[in-house]
C-alpha positions as a printed Julia matrix, in Angstrom:
179×3 Matrix{Float64}:
  16.19   -4.51  -24.82
  14.73   -6.61  -27.88
  11.31   -5.88  -27.63
   9.19   -3.21  -26.05
   5.27   -2.86  -26.25
   3.52    0.39  -27.32
   2.27    0.64  -23.2
   6.07    1.14  -22.21
   7.07    3.74  -24.98
   3.78    5.76  -23.76
   4.7     5.59  -20.24
   8.37    6.21  -21.14
   8.08    9.07  -23.94
  11.0     6.93  -25.53
  10.69    5.73  -29.21
  11.15    1.78  -29.83
  14.51    2.74  -31.97
  15.61    4.62  -28.74
  15.06    1.51  -26.63
  16.13   -1.73  -29.13
  19.43   -2.41  -27.99
  19.2    -0.39  -24.57
  19.84   -1.95  -21.15
  16.99   -1.15  -18.89
  19.48    0.82  -16.89
  17.97    3.87  -19.33
  15.18    4.44  -17.11
  17.14    4.77  -13.75
  17.63    7.85  -11.93
  18.97    9.69   -8.96
  16.22    7.85   -7.06
  17.4     4.62   -7.36
  17.39    2.46   -4.26
  20.74    0.55   -4.07
  19.14   -2.02   -1.88
  16.71   -3.25   -4.43
  18.76   -2.21   -7.13
  21.13   -5.2    -5.44
  18.49   -7.74   -4.89
  17.46   -7.42   -8.4
  21.04   -7.96   -9.75
  21.8   -10.81   -7.37
  18.51  -12.93   -8.34
  18.93  -12.11  -11.94
  22.9   -13.63  -11.47
  21.54  -16.66   -9.83
  18.71  -16.94  -12.43
  15.82  -16.41   -9.61
  12.46  -14.31  -10.91
  12.51  -11.13   -9.72
   9.13   -8.83   -8.42
  10.08   -5.6    -7.22
   8.8    -2.07   -7.22
  11.12    0.6    -8.81
  11.28    4.19   -9.22
  11.68    4.91  -12.91
  12.35    7.82  -14.9
  10.67    8.64  -18.47
  12.71   10.42  -21.18
  11.62   13.84  -19.93
  12.83   13.02  -16.26
   9.36   12.82  -15.0
   9.66    9.45  -12.16
   7.41    7.07  -11.91
   6.8     3.76  -10.08
   7.12    0.8   -12.05
   6.18   -2.57  -10.86
   8.96   -5.47  -12.61
   8.51   -9.06  -13.18
  11.34  -10.28  -14.53
  11.45  -14.0   -15.06
  14.35  -16.3   -16.62
  13.89  -17.88  -20.11
  16.02  -21.12  -20.44
  17.39  -23.13  -23.31
  16.43  -26.86  -23.46
  19.68  -27.3   -21.35
  18.83  -25.15  -18.42
  21.08  -21.97  -19.5
  19.52  -18.38  -19.31
  19.21  -17.09  -22.94
  17.34  -13.94  -21.95
  15.0   -12.34  -19.37
  11.36  -11.53  -19.86
  10.17   -8.48  -18.26
   6.65   -7.4   -17.41
   6.46   -4.33  -16.11
   3.29   -1.99  -15.0
   3.28    1.57  -13.77
   1.95    1.33  -10.42
   2.66    5.15   -9.82
  -1.54    5.79   -9.19
  -1.81    3.14   -6.7
   1.68    4.39   -5.01
   0.5     7.86   -4.56
  -2.72    6.73   -3.19
  -1.09    4.65   -0.49
   1.43    7.44    0.62
  -1.72    9.55    0.45
  -3.42    7.33    2.84
  -0.28    6.5     5.04
   0.04   10.37    5.06
  -3.9    10.68    6.63
  -2.89    8.09    8.78
  -0.37   10.0    10.63
  -1.98   13.13   10.77
  -5.15   11.18   12.24
  -2.67    9.95   14.87
  -1.3    12.97   15.41
  -4.81   14.61   15.7
  -6.15   12.2    18.42
  -2.73   12.55   20.28
  -3.0    16.12   20.29
  -6.8    16.38   21.04
  -6.87   13.46   23.2
  -9.71   12.09   20.76
 -10.13    8.35   19.72
 -12.29    6.9    16.66
 -13.68    3.08   16.16
 -15.5     1.55   13.19
 -16.81   -1.46   12.86
 -15.88   -4.25   10.31
 -19.08   -5.92    9.27
 -17.39   -8.7     7.34
 -15.61   -9.78   10.46
 -18.34   -8.57   12.77
 -15.85   -7.04   15.36
 -15.01   -3.46   16.74
 -12.1    -1.41   15.4
 -10.33    0.95   17.4
  -7.79    3.65   16.68
  -4.79    3.93   18.7
  -6.41    7.31   20.74
  -9.4     4.88   21.78
  -6.86    2.21   23.07
  -5.46    5.07   24.99
  -8.84    6.85   26.15
  -9.86    3.23   27.35
  -6.64    1.7    29.0
  -7.01   -0.72   27.05
  -3.83   -3.13   25.73
  -3.18   -2.29   22.11
  -1.97   -6.29   21.79
  -5.73   -7.22   22.55
  -8.84   -6.95   20.31
 -11.43   -4.17   21.22
 -14.54   -5.69   22.94
 -17.9    -5.97   21.36
 -20.09   -3.19   20.46
 -22.36   -4.72   23.76
 -19.34   -4.65   25.81
 -18.26   -1.1    24.6
 -21.66    0.43   26.15
 -19.71   -1.33   29.28
 -17.47    2.26   29.06
 -20.54    4.76   29.09
 -21.97    6.21   31.94
 -25.5     4.17   32.65
 -27.92    6.8    31.81
 -26.31    7.48   28.46
 -26.04    3.53   27.47
 -29.72    3.59   25.62
 -28.37    6.55   23.75
 -25.37    5.18   22.56
 -26.75    1.75   22.02
 -29.07    3.17   19.09
 -26.15    5.55   17.74
 -23.82    2.31   17.51
 -26.6     0.05   16.06
 -27.45    3.18   13.41
 -23.55    3.36   12.34
 -23.29   -0.4    11.67
 -26.5    -1.38    9.85
 -27.13    2.19    8.13
 -23.27    3.08    8.18
 -23.99    6.43    9.1
 -21.27    8.43   10.84
 -21.76   10.53   13.49
 -19.76   12.64   16.29
């Protein structure tokens, strides 16, 4: 490393003197994904830009997710003289994605155990969204789009359709959940 900014120092806990002249490998640790490291090394050897997310470690050994954007810097003759790496700490985003995926798996498991289904409505695309449980309840092919709101009412007993149509409308227009 020939230059590091204040953000990197704050993220990693290292001082500028500890990093200048060192390899970025100083941030690697036990969570190194060898496949990702191999892709990065291969791209750099070929003089290609790199965009990867890696698990790095602070000086104190705390893990953090780092989005790497590395580009070769070339001399006028085309020879690579250095690499420019712009890095972004994406730990919070990664943790939020992992929590969202965990919650999705819990919903799927709950739907299977309770034989339940959930649905929503995408206002932007003007379409019904079904969970896997809803597809199973209505024996609908998962690859097929759910029917429209109006067509969904065909699944409801005729005597209950008016009540459900009103509930659907309130959910869609007022974003009111119902149970």
